[in-house]
Amino acid sequence: MERLSLRDAAPVFSIGVPAAAPYSLERTLLSGQCFRWTVTPHGARGIVAGAVALVQQDRDRLRIAWEGASGSAAQLIRHLGADQPLAEIEAGLARDHVMRRLLPRTSGTAIMRQEPWECLVSYVISAFNNIPKIQMSVRRLAHYLGNRVPGGSGRSVEWAFPTPERLADASWEALRQCVLGYRARYVRTLARLVADRQVDLDAIGRMPAAAARAALIELPGVGEKVADCVLLFGYGHHEAFPVDVWIQRAVERWYFHGRARTPREIRTWAHERFGMLAGHAQQHLFAGARLAER
DNA sequence: CGCCAGGACGATG
DNA sequence: CATCGTCATGGC
């Protein structure tokens, strides 16, 4: 009984850490860049550095509660992109007429700084897939192959993302239950490369963007688009501009009068037009394209 | 029940 | 280098 009451006890939130306006926790987490956070009326719930974090936002503050082991607030803020000067960034973007039109509905969306390994595997899984199923696969990977996070209260998120070692040794049957489809081969090969230290994700993180991009593209299941996602969401290279079908359609429609452009043309164009803000521009275009679809 | 999906990959022009 | 067919599987 006592254990139960502890489990069900209301989470104790910190007083709050500042999140500079116009940061929006909800828009950031629902923008499609992460696959394992859950947003509920009570707040957001996710795992950062092996600990379960509950986060609420009221106005310009983020209130944080940890379940079980407590992590670092600074690390969480960085993970959530709440340390970015969004006012300045969006002011820069607003010089663009399309951005001006999108921002009223997308303002506050920051770029997360996810853990590279989970980010890499997630986006390898994303190829030729749909978002609900990507979420399912990533969550099942954690559920079936990840270590249980100490102190989890028995809700949806309480397993850490599996380590490369664990994924490298996973049986085909375990991987099959994660409905990876033909991508299972990529994921396991990737896991073996990292586990065997033939690939060093930390070292890639210390490279300049162009070199890191080239190193990522060498990996199985990683093309230009996935590499750009990992650069942007995992390594903090905010000039990266992943071009998926949504971005391609949006850019062709809103900037090129509906004329066809190749993904590579669009990427070059975005770098010239938005420079170091390209990644942020991509977030608003992606959100705008999906909002327009409903 | 068919269509489709945050692309990557290998094979052809 | 541009184009094209293929790919596992579950949402919708």
Short mmCIF file of C-alpha atoms (C1' of nucleotides) in Angstrom, two decimals:
data_model
loop_
_atom_site.label_atom_id
_atom_site.label_comp_id
_atom_site.label_asym_id
_atom_site.label_seq_id
_atom_site.Cartn_x
_atom_site.Cartn_y
_atom_site.Cartn_z
CA MET A 1 0.00 0.00 0.00
CA GLU A 2 2.70 2.37 0.94
CA ARG A 3 4.53 1.63 -2.26
CA LEU A 4 1.35 2.20 -4.21
CA SER A 5 0.68 5.53 -2.61
CA LEU A 6 4.20 6.58 -3.44
CA ARG A 7 3.73 5.58 -7.03
CA ASP A 8 0.52 7.49 -7.37
CA ALA A 9 1.74 10.54 -5.52
CA ALA A 10 1.42 13.74 -7.49
CA PRO A 11 4.70 14.63 -9.11
CA VAL A 12 6.66 17.35 -7.40
CA PHE A 13 7.44 20.02 -9.91
CA SER A 14 10.33 22.37 -9.57
CA ILE A 15 9.56 26.04 -9.21
CA GLY A 16 10.38 26.44 -12.83
CA VAL A 17 13.15 27.40 -15.14
CA PRO A 18 12.77 30.27 -17.57
CA ALA A 19 11.94 29.50 -21.17
CA ALA A 20 12.35 32.61 -23.23
CA ALA A 21 9.28 33.63 -25.21
CA PRO A 22 7.92 32.59 -27.64
CA TYR A 23 9.03 29.05 -26.77
CA SER A 24 6.19 26.52 -26.90
CA LEU A 25 6.71 23.12 -25.30
CA GLU A 26 3.64 21.69 -26.95
CA ARG A 27 4.45 22.90 -30.45
CA THR A 28 8.02 21.70 -30.13
CA LEU A 29 7.04 18.21 -29.01
CA LEU A 30 4.18 17.88 -31.50
CA SER A 31 6.12 19.15 -34.50
CA GLY A 32 7.07 15.64 -35.53
CA GLN A 33 10.77 15.82 -34.73
CA CYS A 34 10.63 13.36 -31.83
CA PHE A 35 8.77 10.07 -31.60
CA ARG A 36 8.65 9.04 -27.96
CA TRP A 37 7.46 12.03 -25.98
CA THR A 38 3.80 12.10 -24.99
CA VAL A 39 1.80 15.24 -24.47
CA THR A 40 -1.17 15.07 -22.12
CA PRO A 41 -3.33 17.67 -20.40
CA HIS A 42 -1.11 17.15 -17.34
CA GLY A 43 2.00 18.05 -19.25
CA ALA A 44 4.62 16.32 -21.31
CA ARG A 45 6.40 13.11 -20.48
CA GLY A 46 9.61 11.78 -21.93
CA ILE A 47 12.96 10.24 -21.18
CA VAL A 48 16.13 12.26 -21.12
CA ALA A 49 19.47 10.74 -20.24
CA GLY A 50 17.87 7.65 -18.81
CA ALA A 51 15.39 9.39 -16.49
CA VAL A 52 11.67 10.01 -16.86
CA ALA A 53 10.93 13.71 -17.07
CA LEU A 54 7.57 15.40 -16.64
CA VAL A 55 7.37 18.93 -17.95
CA GLN A 56 4.70 21.59 -17.81
CA GLN A 57 4.76 25.03 -19.28
CA ASP A 58 3.00 28.02 -17.90
CA ARG A 59 3.76 31.26 -19.68
CA ASP A 60 7.48 31.75 -19.73
CA ARG A 61 8.45 29.01 -17.33
CA LEU A 62 8.97 25.28 -17.59
CA ARG A 63 8.14 23.30 -14.49
CA ILE A 64 10.04 20.05 -14.25
CA ALA A 65 9.50 16.89 -12.25
CA TRP A 66 11.57 13.74 -12.41
CA GLU A 67 10.36 10.26 -11.68
CA GLY A 68 12.82 8.14 -9.75
CA ALA A 69 16.31 9.26 -10.56
CA SER A 70 16.49 12.96 -11.19
CA GLY A 71 18.35 14.35 -14.12
CA SER A 72 19.82 17.73 -14.76
CA ALA A 73 17.47 20.61 -15.51
CA ALA A 74 20.04 22.19 -17.80
CA GLN A 75 20.26 19.00 -19.83
CA LEU A 76 16.50 18.83 -20.15
CA ILE A 77 16.25 22.45 -21.24
CA ARG A 78 18.86 21.80 -23.88
CA HIS A 79 17.08 18.62 -24.97
CA LEU A 80 13.82 20.53 -25.39
CA GLY A 81 15.47 23.37 -27.28
CA ALA A 82 14.27 25.82 -24.66
CA ASP A 83 17.70 27.44 -24.60
CA GLN A 84 17.40 28.84 -28.11
CA PRO A 85 16.87 32.55 -28.81
CA LEU A 86 13.60 31.97 -30.64
CA ALA A 87 12.54 35.63 -30.62
CA GLU A 88 15.67 36.58 -32.49
CA ILE A 89 15.46 33.54 -34.78
CA GLU A 90 11.85 34.15 -35.71
CA ALA A 91 12.50 37.84 -36.27
CA GLY A 92 15.11 36.80 -38.79
CA LEU A 93 12.80 34.32 -40.47
CA ALA A 94 9.99 36.89 -40.62
CA ARG A 95 11.82 38.77 -43.34
CA ASP A 96 10.52 35.96 -45.55
CA HIS A 97 6.93 36.37 -46.74
CA VAL A 98 6.03 32.69 -46.39
CA MET A 99 7.46 32.56 -42.87
CA ARG A 100 5.45 35.64 -41.94
CA ARG A 101 2.31 33.84 -43.02
CA LEU A 102 3.17 30.60 -41.17
CA LEU A 103 4.56 31.97 -37.93
CA PRO A 104 1.26 32.92 -36.29
CA ARG A 105 0.45 29.22 -36.20
CA THR A 106 3.92 27.78 -35.70
CA SER A 107 5.75 30.31 -33.55
CA GLY A 108 7.45 28.79 -30.53
CA THR A 109 8.58 25.62 -32.25
CA ALA A 110 12.16 24.97 -31.23
CA ILE A 111 14.64 22.41 -32.48
CA MET A 112 15.31 19.66 -30.01
CA ARG A 113 18.72 18.29 -29.16
CA GLN A 114 17.98 14.59 -29.02
CA GLU A 115 20.41 11.86 -28.14
CA PRO A 116 22.21 10.99 -31.39
CA TRP A 117 21.87 7.21 -31.19
CA GLU A 118 18.12 7.24 -30.64
CA CYS A 119 17.73 10.01 -33.20
CA LEU A 120 19.71 8.09 -35.81
CA VAL A 121 17.76 4.87 -35.39
CA SER A 122 14.44 6.72 -35.29
CA TYR A 123 15.06 8.45 -38.59
CA VAL A 124 16.38 5.31 -40.27
CA ILE A 125 13.05 3.78 -39.32
CA SER A 126 11.23 6.83 -40.68
CA ALA A 127 12.15 6.09 -44.28
CA PHE A 128 9.14 5.15 -46.44
CA ASN A 129 7.03 4.87 -43.30
CA ASN A 130 4.23 6.79 -41.66
CA ILE A 131 4.47 8.73 -38.44
CA PRO A 132 2.11 6.65 -36.28
CA LYS A 133 4.00 3.50 -37.20
CA ILE A 134 7.38 5.14 -36.63
CA GLN A 135 6.23 6.05 -33.14
CA MET A 136 5.03 2.52 -32.59
CA SER A 137 8.34 1.02 -33.72
CA VAL A 138 10.47 3.32 -31.60
CA ARG A 139 8.33 2.76 -28.54
CA ARG A 140 8.38 -0.99 -29.01
CA LEU A 141 12.14 -0.98 -29.40
CA ALA A 142 12.35 0.67 -26.00
CA HIS A 143 9.70 -1.55 -24.48
CA TYR A 144 11.12 -4.84 -25.70
CA LEU A 145 14.83 -4.12 -25.74
CA GLY A 146 15.51 -1.12 -23.53
CA ASN A 147 16.45 -1.06 -19.88
CA ARG A 148 13.66 -0.20 -17.52
CA VAL A 149 14.02 3.31 -16.22
CA PRO A 150 14.22 3.29 -12.43
CA GLY A 151 11.19 4.76 -10.73
CA GLY A 152 8.91 4.72 -13.72
CA SER A 153 5.30 4.88 -12.54
CA GLY A 154 3.90 2.30 -14.93
CA ARG A 155 2.60 4.59 -17.64
CA SER A 156 3.42 4.78 -21.30
CA VAL A 157 7.08 5.76 -21.16
CA GLU A 158 9.33 3.92 -18.80
CA TRP A 159 12.01 2.24 -20.84
CA ALA A 160 15.20 3.78 -22.03
CA PHE A 161 16.04 3.52 -25.71
CA PRO A 162 18.08 0.34 -26.22
CA THR A 163 21.84 0.65 -26.30
CA PRO A 164 23.71 -0.25 -29.50
CA GLU A 165 25.02 -3.37 -27.73
CA ARG A 166 21.54 -4.48 -26.84
CA LEU A 167 20.21 -3.85 -30.34
CA ALA A 168 23.19 -5.57 -31.93
CA ASP A 169 22.41 -8.75 -30.01
CA ALA A 170 18.65 -8.59 -30.51
CA SER A 171 17.03 -11.60 -32.13
CA TRP A 172 15.21 -11.25 -35.42
CA GLU A 173 12.08 -12.25 -33.59
CA ALA A 174 12.46 -9.37 -31.14
CA LEU A 175 13.06 -6.97 -33.99
CA ARG A 176 10.10 -8.38 -35.88
CA GLN A 177 7.85 -7.51 -32.95
CA CYS A 178 8.97 -3.92 -33.39
CA VAL A 179 7.51 -3.96 -36.93
CA LEU A 180 10.61 -2.48 -38.50
CA GLY A 181 9.96 -4.35 -41.72
CA TYR A 182 12.86 -4.34 -44.16
CA ARG A 183 14.56 -1.65 -42.02
CA ALA A 184 15.40 -4.22 -39.32
CA ARG A 185 18.51 -5.16 -41.29
CA TYR A 186 19.68 -1.53 -41.34
CA VAL A 187 19.04 -1.09 -37.64
CA ARG A 188 20.93 -4.17 -36.59
CA THR A 189 23.86 -3.50 -38.88
CA LEU A 190 23.96 0.03 -37.55
CA ALA A 191 23.89 -1.25 -33.98
CA ARG A 192 26.78 -3.62 -34.66
CA LEU A 193 28.87 -0.88 -36.26
CA VAL A 194 28.42 1.32 -33.22
CA ALA A 195 28.74 -1.46 -30.65
CA ASP A 196 31.94 -2.67 -32.32
CA ARG A 197 33.26 0.91 -32.32
CA GLN A 198 33.66 0.96 -36.07
CA VAL A 199 31.44 4.01 -35.91
CA ASP A 200 31.86 6.65 -33.20
CA LEU A 201 28.77 8.83 -32.88
CA ASP A 202 30.49 11.13 -30.39
CA ALA A 203 33.31 11.70 -32.84
CA ILE A 204 30.79 12.50 -35.56
CA GLY A 205 29.32 15.02 -33.15
CA ARG A 206 32.65 16.80 -32.95
CA MET A 207 32.98 17.10 -36.73
CA PRO A 208 32.01 20.13 -38.78
CA ALA A 209 28.55 19.75 -40.30
CA ALA A 210 29.72 18.80 -43.78
CA ALA A 211 32.09 16.10 -42.55
CA ALA A 212 29.50 14.75 -40.12
CA ARG A 213 26.98 14.62 -42.93
CA ALA A 214 29.35 12.64 -45.15
CA ALA A 215 30.09 10.23 -42.30
CA LEU A 216 26.39 9.68 -41.63
CA ILE A 217 25.57 9.03 -45.27
CA GLU A 218 28.10 6.20 -45.24
CA LEU A 219 25.90 4.35 -42.76
CA PRO A 220 23.37 1.73 -43.84
CA GLY A 221 19.87 3.11 -44.20
CA VAL A 222 21.10 6.70 -44.07
CA GLY A 223 20.67 8.90 -47.13
CA GLU A 224 20.78 12.66 -47.44
CA LYS A 225 17.44 13.28 -45.80
CA VAL A 226 18.00 11.06 -42.78
CA ALA A 227 21.51 12.44 -42.37
CA ASP A 228 20.13 15.97 -42.32
CA CYS A 229 17.57 15.01 -39.70
CA VAL A 230 20.27 13.61 -37.45
CA LEU A 231 22.44 16.67 -38.00
CA LEU A 232 19.53 18.92 -37.11
CA PHE A 233 17.75 17.11 -34.29
CA GLY A 234 20.63 15.12 -32.83
CA TYR A 235 23.74 17.20 -33.31
CA GLY A 236 22.44 20.75 -33.23
CA HIS A 237 23.53 21.76 -36.73
CA HIS A 238 20.73 24.23 -37.28
CA GLU A 239 21.73 25.01 -40.84
CA ALA A 240 20.67 21.49 -41.87
CA PHE A 241 17.55 21.38 -44.02
CA PRO A 242 16.03 17.89 -44.37
CA VAL A 243 13.96 17.66 -47.53
CA ASP A 244 11.16 15.12 -47.28
CA VAL A 245 8.06 14.91 -49.45
CA TRP A 246 6.21 17.44 -47.30
CA ILE A 247 8.99 20.00 -47.51
CA GLN A 248 9.45 19.40 -51.21
CA ARG A 249 5.77 19.96 -51.95
CA ALA A 250 5.58 23.01 -49.66
CA VAL A 251 8.64 24.69 -51.17
CA GLU A 252 7.59 23.98 -54.73
CA ARG A 253 4.15 25.33 -54.02
CA TRP A 254 4.99 28.36 -51.92
CA TYR A 255 8.25 29.50 -53.48
CA PHE A 256 8.39 28.11 -57.02
CA HIS A 257 4.82 28.53 -58.30
CA GLY A 258 4.29 24.79 -58.20
CA ARG A 259 7.29 24.06 -60.42
CA ALA A 260 9.11 20.79 -59.73
CA ARG A 261 12.45 20.93 -57.96
CA THR A 262 14.71 18.10 -56.88
CA PRO A 263 15.45 17.63 -53.18
CA ARG A 264 19.05 18.63 -53.79
CA GLU A 265 18.02 21.84 -55.52
CA ILE A 266 15.74 22.65 -52.62
CA ARG A 267 18.44 22.00 -50.07
CA THR A 268 20.87 24.32 -51.85
CA TRP A 269 18.16 26.95 -52.22
CA ALA A 270 17.27 26.74 -48.53
CA HIS A 271 20.86 27.17 -47.46
CA GLU A 272 21.20 30.30 -49.60
CA ARG A 273 17.87 31.73 -48.50
CA PHE A 274 17.88 30.93 -44.78
CA GLY A 275 21.52 30.26 -43.94
CA MET A 276 21.96 29.27 -40.32
CA LEU A 277 18.22 29.52 -39.80
CA ALA A 278 17.46 26.87 -42.42
CA GLY A 279 16.63 24.20 -39.86
CA HIS A 280 14.16 26.46 -38.11
CA ALA A 281 12.62 27.44 -41.44
CA GLN A 282 12.20 23.75 -42.20
CA GLN A 283 10.29 23.26 -38.97
CA HIS A 284 7.80 25.98 -39.84
CA LEU A 285 7.41 24.74 -43.42
CA PHE A 286 6.81 21.19 -42.24
CA ALA A 287 4.24 22.28 -39.66
CA GLY A 288 2.62 24.59 -42.17
CA ALA A 289 2.40 21.91 -44.82
CA ARG A 290 0.77 19.47 -42.44
CA LEU A 291 -1.61 22.05 -41.02
CA ALA A 292 -2.69 22.91 -44.56
CA GLU A 293 -3.54 19.28 -45.15
CA ARG A 294 -6.35 19.32 -42.56
"C1'" DC B 1 -9.87 -4.01 -48.94
"C1'" DG B 2 -6.72 -1.18 -51.51
"C1'" DC B 3 -3.78 2.80 -50.96
"C1'" DC B 4 -0.17 4.98 -48.81
"C1'" DA B 5 3.79 6.28 -46.00
"C1'" DG B 6 9.40 12.12 -42.85
"C1'" DG B 7 13.46 7.46 -48.40
"C1'" DA B 8 17.24 4.36 -49.33
"C1'" DC B 9 19.28 1.38 -52.45
"C1'" DG B 10 20.69 -1.04 -56.38
"C1'" DA B 11 20.19 -1.33 -61.26
"C1'" DT B 12 19.73 1.07 -65.74
"C1'" DG B 13 20.09 4.91 -69.28
"C1'" DC C 1 24.38 12.03 -62.53
"C1'" DA C 2 19.04 11.52 -63.27
"C1'" DT C 3 15.51 8.19 -63.29
"C1'" DC C 4 13.02 3.93 -61.85
"C1'" DG C 5 11.28 -0.21 -59.48
"C1'" DT C 6 11.49 -2.28 -55.15
"C1'" DC C 7 10.90 -2.66 -50.38
"C1'" DA C 8 7.73 -4.95 -44.99
"C1'" DT C 9 4.10 -3.66 -42.62
"C1'" DG C 10 0.38 -1.43 -40.26
"C1'" DG C 11 -2.38 2.82 -40.24
"C1'" DC C 12 -6.31 5.01 -42.66
#
